[in-house]
Structures are given as C-alpha cells and as structure tokens.
C-alpha cells in the first residue's frame, strides 16, 4: 500500500511497497479516510524530534474499521472512528483515567502512530487496541480527522482554564493555524471571555475575526503588547494560549497575562523563558499541556456533531505530502490540510 514515510532529517518520501498489516489479538485495522497535517510533523521532519526510526507519518487520523483482531468486541467493518493519538500503556493510573497523554510510561515507549510508530498517512493503519478508537457516528472521517489533535489539544487546554474564562475577562490566542483556528471557536462556544487573537499575517487576522475573535493584533508589531493592554486595560488577560511557543510569543504572553492568570504554552516552537520574579505577575500558572484525554476527545466529537466547531479543511493526495509540508512551513495553510488516500 501507499504511505508517507519519514526516513530521517528532512527526508519524507511517498512509497508504494508497504505491506498492508493484518490485525491480531486486540488490534484493529482501519481504512484511512483522512490524516491531518500537524505542525508537530514539521518539528519531527526539520528538527529531528523523533530520531532513529523510519515510520509512516500522520498522528491525526480517522477512517473506517476494516478488520478486527480476534479479541476485539464492539466494533465491526465500516464503523467510522477517530484514532486517539497519544498511545499510553493502557494500565497505569493516568491511562485508567483516559489521560494516556500523561501515561506514566511515556518516557519508555514511542508516543503513538505517526510519532515513532506507523501512523495514518497511508491507505490502512494498524491501531494496537480498540481502546484507542472513538466513534464519530454521522461525521465524515475526512473532515473529522483533525478533531483528534487540532481540536482536542486546544479543547483540553481551554477546559483546564475554564473557571477563569468569565465574561468580564480577556483571553489571548497566539497563532491562528490548525490548532488556533479551532481554539477560537471552542472559546466562543464554551467560555464567556472576550477573545484577542494574534498572528503575523493580515489574512489570518481577518480569519480570526470570522471565527469569533473580537480583536485581532499582529504580533509582529513591536508594540503588540501595548496594543493588547490598551484593549484589556489594567486587569490584563486572564488566560493566554500560545500556539506558537517561540521566545517572542512567550515574552508577549508574560507581558499581557494578568495577576493570577494562566499562561499556557501549547506550541512546540522551542522558545526559552528565564524566570524573573519582576517579569511575571504574581499568581501566574505557566503550563505546557500535551494533547488531551480520550474522554475529552469524545466531548470534542460532541462539539462537532452539534456543529459548534467547524474545521476549515484543504484536502490533498498522499502524493502531495511534501508540497503540503512546504506550504505549512511558509504559514500558507488556512485551517488544516488533510491527506486523503
Ligand atoms: P500551524 O502551522 O497550522 O499554525 C501556526 C500558526 O502560527 C500560523 O497561523 C502562523 O502564521 C502563526 N504564527 C507563526 N509565528 C507566529 C508568531 N510569532 N506570532 C503569532 N503567530 C505566529 O501549526 P499547528 O498545527 O496549529 O501547531 C501549532 C503549534 O502547536 C506547533 O508548534 C505544534 O507542534 C504544536 N502542537 C502542540 C501540541 C501539544 O500537545 N502541546 C499538539 C499539537 C500541536
Ligand atoms: Zn499534532
Ligand atoms: Zn499508562
């Protein structure tokens, strides 16, 4: 079968000679409907975040059950499902609580399909256990694939700050890409806070306003922090969600976050922060959440089925993977690109 394979630093190739896996035991074989293209893939491809292995990319996956191992119950051929991405051990306490994104054994094992193990940028994908599947009912797997990450990750980050996102507060969203454009819609639907979006191009700022941001600021402007403080006034922003995570966006976050606020860095841009007592308001919680839980993914499916969030999709063929990654490097993708086998 055809697959988009990571061979090493800046070396991604579309190949045709991968054997279609046969599921055994608890495993499930999916016919892939769509695999989302996440910026984390670029960190792997360009910066070598996962080294030493050759594997099929794609960690945002959805499709239809094709074949099940002999121990699998509750699923049959044709069921439409999402693949929960961070594969834990399945046994430790966080995994039992469905938080496999924080599995105790994360440091000992590959992260999951598309992140060291074979992922979904292929015609078929082997999932190690039906525990990692979430049914999507009437949703189309092509459109639903990015729910597993581009929606789940911001959903989980927003949920942990929800009690601070009251109607008299402000939230700053930095980066209106795959994750950020869904974050704006989740905030619009489940929180009361006024939304200030930041990106570096005028089209992304206009897009942010369409999606529910009341204000849009270009974070390349040298006075971006002052512009944001002009909006928030003295109270500043109760929550900052940074979907870029480079040093300049982290700096911006520390300047605009309020006393007792949350500064949540989701982007894996490799930025640095040097703690400075006078540079950070008292009571700020700085966090770097990773993905979300299995049950939160079920809640995200609920948001999509109620049409409260809409993922802006561009569809591409597996053969076009390298062109799509190049467009992502240049910040040219609106919403999320999905590879469709
Ligand atoms: P994307 O490429 O789709 O979007 C990035 C957006 O940020 C673009 O709109 C770009 O114009 C904008 N941007 C770039 N530099 C900026 C700056 N200085 N200020 C403001 N905006 C800027 O990326 P994505 O797929 O949404 O991923 C975003 C980040 O989140 C990546 O670093 C990715 O690796 C990371 N990520 C983290 C997790 C997690 O669990 N922590 C999960 C998924 C993705
Ligand atoms: Zn991702
Ligand atoms: Zn575990």
Short mmCIF file of N, CA, C and O in Angstrom, two decimals, residues 153-171 183-195 238-241 260-264 285 287 296 299 303:
data_model
loop_
_atom_site.label_atom_id
_atom_site.label_comp_id
_atom_site.label_asym_id
_atom_site.label_seq_id
_atom_site.Cartn_x
_atom_site.Cartn_y
_atom_site.Cartn_z
N UNK A 153 -6.45 19.18 21.43
CA UNK A 153 -5.39 19.85 22.20
C UNK A 153 -5.87 21.21 22.72
O UNK A 153 -5.78 21.48 23.93
N UNK A 154 -6.42 22.10 21.87
CA UNK A 154 -6.94 23.35 22.43
C UNK A 154 -8.11 23.13 23.39
O UNK A 154 -8.22 23.83 24.40
N UNK A 155 -8.97 22.14 23.11
CA UNK A 155 -10.11 21.88 23.99
C UNK A 155 -9.61 21.58 25.41
O UNK A 155 -10.11 22.14 26.39
N UNK A 156 -8.63 20.69 25.51
CA UNK A 156 -8.12 20.30 26.81
C UNK A 156 -7.44 21.49 27.51
O UNK A 156 -7.61 21.69 28.72
N UNK A 157 -6.72 22.29 26.75
CA UNK A 157 -6.04 23.47 27.33
C UNK A 157 -7.06 24.49 27.82
O UNK A 157 -6.89 25.10 28.89
N UNK A 158 -8.12 24.66 27.06
CA UNK A 158 -9.15 25.65 27.44
C UNK A 158 -9.92 25.15 28.66
O UNK A 158 -10.20 25.91 29.59
N UNK A 159 -10.22 23.85 28.68
CA UNK A 159 -11.01 23.29 29.78
C UNK A 159 -10.29 23.49 31.12
O UNK A 159 -10.91 23.79 32.13
N UNK A 160 -8.95 23.35 31.11
CA UNK A 160 -8.26 23.49 32.40
C UNK A 160 -8.28 24.93 32.90
O UNK A 160 -8.08 25.16 34.09
N UNK A 161 -8.56 25.89 32.03
CA UNK A 161 -8.63 27.30 32.46
C UNK A 161 -10.06 27.84 32.47
O UNK A 161 -10.26 29.05 32.65
N UNK A 162 -11.03 26.95 32.28
CA UNK A 162 -12.40 27.41 32.04
C UNK A 162 -12.95 28.29 33.16
O UNK A 162 -13.66 29.27 32.89
N UNK A 163 -12.59 27.98 34.41
CA UNK A 163 -13.14 28.76 35.53
C UNK A 163 -12.62 30.20 35.52
O UNK A 163 -13.16 31.07 36.19
N UNK A 164 -11.56 30.45 34.75
CA UNK A 164 -11.01 31.82 34.68
C UNK A 164 -11.54 32.59 33.46
O UNK A 164 -11.29 33.78 33.31
N UNK A 165 -12.24 31.87 32.56
CA UNK A 165 -12.65 32.49 31.29
C UNK A 165 -14.07 33.07 31.40
O UNK A 165 -14.96 32.72 30.62
N UNK A 166 -14.25 33.97 32.37
CA UNK A 166 -15.56 34.55 32.63
C UNK A 166 -15.84 35.72 31.67
O UNK A 166 -14.92 36.25 31.07
N UNK A 167 -17.12 36.13 31.56
CA UNK A 167 -17.48 37.15 30.56
C UNK A 167 -16.82 38.51 30.77
O UNK A 167 -16.78 39.32 29.84
N UNK A 168 -16.30 38.78 31.97
CA UNK A 168 -15.63 40.06 32.19
C UNK A 168 -14.11 39.96 32.02
O UNK A 168 -13.38 40.87 32.39
N UNK A 169 -13.66 38.84 31.45
CA UNK A 169 -12.22 38.63 31.31
C UNK A 169 -11.83 38.60 29.83
O UNK A 169 -12.69 38.48 28.95
N UNK A 170 -10.52 38.64 29.60
CA UNK A 170 -9.97 38.55 28.25
C UNK A 170 -9.09 37.32 28.11
O UNK A 170 -8.40 36.94 29.06
N UNK A 171 -9.13 36.72 26.93
CA UNK A 171 -8.23 35.60 26.62
C UNK A 171 -7.47 35.97 25.35
O UNK A 171 -8.05 36.51 24.41
N UNK A 183 -9.32 26.64 18.42
CA UNK A 183 -9.36 27.22 19.77
C UNK A 183 -10.33 28.40 19.83
O UNK A 183 -11.11 28.53 20.78
N UNK A 184 -10.29 29.25 18.80
CA UNK A 184 -11.17 30.43 18.79
C UNK A 184 -12.63 30.01 18.85
O UNK A 184 -13.45 30.59 19.58
N UNK A 185 -12.99 28.96 18.11
CA UNK A 185 -14.39 28.51 18.07
C UNK A 185 -14.79 27.86 19.40
O UNK A 185 -15.92 28.04 19.86
N UNK A 186 -13.86 27.10 20.00
CA UNK A 186 -14.17 26.46 21.29
C UNK A 186 -14.38 27.54 22.35
O UNK A 186 -15.34 27.49 23.13
N UNK A 187 -13.52 28.55 22.34
CA UNK A 187 -13.67 29.66 23.30
C UNK A 187 -15.00 30.36 23.10
O UNK A 187 -15.71 30.66 24.06
N UNK A 188 -15.35 30.61 21.84
CA UNK A 188 -16.62 31.28 21.51
C UNK A 188 -17.79 30.46 22.05
O UNK A 188 -18.75 31.01 22.57
N UNK A 189 -17.70 29.13 21.95
CA UNK A 189 -18.83 28.27 22.32
C UNK A 189 -18.91 27.93 23.79
O UNK A 189 -19.99 27.76 24.32
N UNK A 190 -17.75 27.73 24.47
CA UNK A 190 -17.85 27.22 25.85
C UNK A 190 -17.37 28.21 26.91
O UNK A 190 -17.44 27.90 28.08
N UNK A 191 -16.85 29.38 26.49
CA UNK A 191 -16.41 30.33 27.51
C UNK A 191 -17.08 31.68 27.27
O UNK A 191 -17.67 31.91 26.21
N UNK A 192 -16.97 32.56 28.26
CA UNK A 192 -17.58 33.87 28.11
C UNK A 192 -16.58 34.97 27.81
O UNK A 192 -16.97 36.10 27.53
N UNK A 193 -15.29 34.66 27.88
CA UNK A 193 -14.27 35.72 27.80
C UNK A 193 -14.21 36.36 26.41
O UNK A 193 -14.48 35.71 25.40
N UNK A 194 -13.82 37.63 26.39
CA UNK A 194 -13.59 38.33 25.11
C UNK A 194 -12.26 37.84 24.54
O UNK A 194 -11.28 37.68 25.28
N UNK A 195 -12.25 37.63 23.21
CA UNK A 195 -11.09 36.97 22.59
C UNK A 195 -10.25 37.97 21.80
O UNK A 195 -10.75 38.69 20.94
N UNK A 238 -6.69 37.27 31.43
CA UNK A 238 -6.72 36.22 32.46
C UNK A 238 -6.06 34.94 31.95
O UNK A 238 -5.47 34.18 32.72
N UNK A 239 -6.19 34.69 30.64
CA UNK A 239 -5.61 33.47 30.08
C UNK A 239 -4.92 33.82 28.76
O UNK A 239 -5.46 34.59 27.96
N UNK A 240 -3.73 33.28 28.57
CA UNK A 240 -3.03 33.39 27.29
C UNK A 240 -2.78 31.98 26.78
O UNK A 240 -2.25 31.14 27.52
N UNK A 241 -3.20 31.71 25.55
CA UNK A 241 -2.97 30.40 24.93
C UNK A 241 -1.99 30.62 23.78
O UNK A 241 -2.34 31.26 22.79
N UNK A 260 -2.65 36.20 38.79
CA UNK A 260 -3.47 35.00 38.98
C UNK A 260 -3.98 34.44 37.64
O UNK A 260 -4.99 33.74 37.60
N UNK A 261 -3.30 34.77 36.55
CA UNK A 261 -3.75 34.28 35.24
C UNK A 261 -3.06 32.98 34.86
O UNK A 261 -2.23 32.45 35.60
N UNK A 262 -3.46 32.46 33.69
CA UNK A 262 -2.85 31.23 33.16
C UNK A 262 -2.10 31.56 31.87
O UNK A 262 -2.68 32.17 30.96
N UNK A 263 -0.84 31.17 31.82
CA UNK A 263 -0.05 31.32 30.59
C UNK A 263 0.24 29.91 30.10
O UNK A 263 1.05 29.19 30.68
N UNK A 264 -0.47 29.52 29.04
CA UNK A 264 -0.47 28.13 28.59
C UNK A 264 0.26 28.05 27.26
O UNK A 264 -0.18 28.65 26.28
N UNK A 285 0.05 30.88 36.55
CA UNK A 285 0.39 29.47 36.32
C UNK A 285 0.86 29.33 34.88
O UNK A 285 0.12 29.64 33.95
N UNK A 287 1.96 26.72 32.07
CA UNK A 287 1.83 25.27 31.83
C UNK A 287 2.14 24.94 30.37
O UNK A 287 2.02 25.80 29.50
N UNK A 296 -12.03 13.43 26.75
CA UNK A 296 -12.14 14.78 26.17
C UNK A 296 -12.33 14.70 24.66
O UNK A 296 -13.04 15.52 24.07
N UNK A 299 -15.85 14.39 24.02
CA UNK A 299 -16.54 15.68 24.17
C UNK A 299 -16.34 16.55 22.93
O UNK A 299 -17.26 17.24 22.47
N UNK A 303 -18.97 18.38 20.34
CA UNK A 303 -18.97 19.76 19.83
C UNK A 303 -19.12 19.79 18.32
O UNK A 303 -19.86 20.61 17.77
#
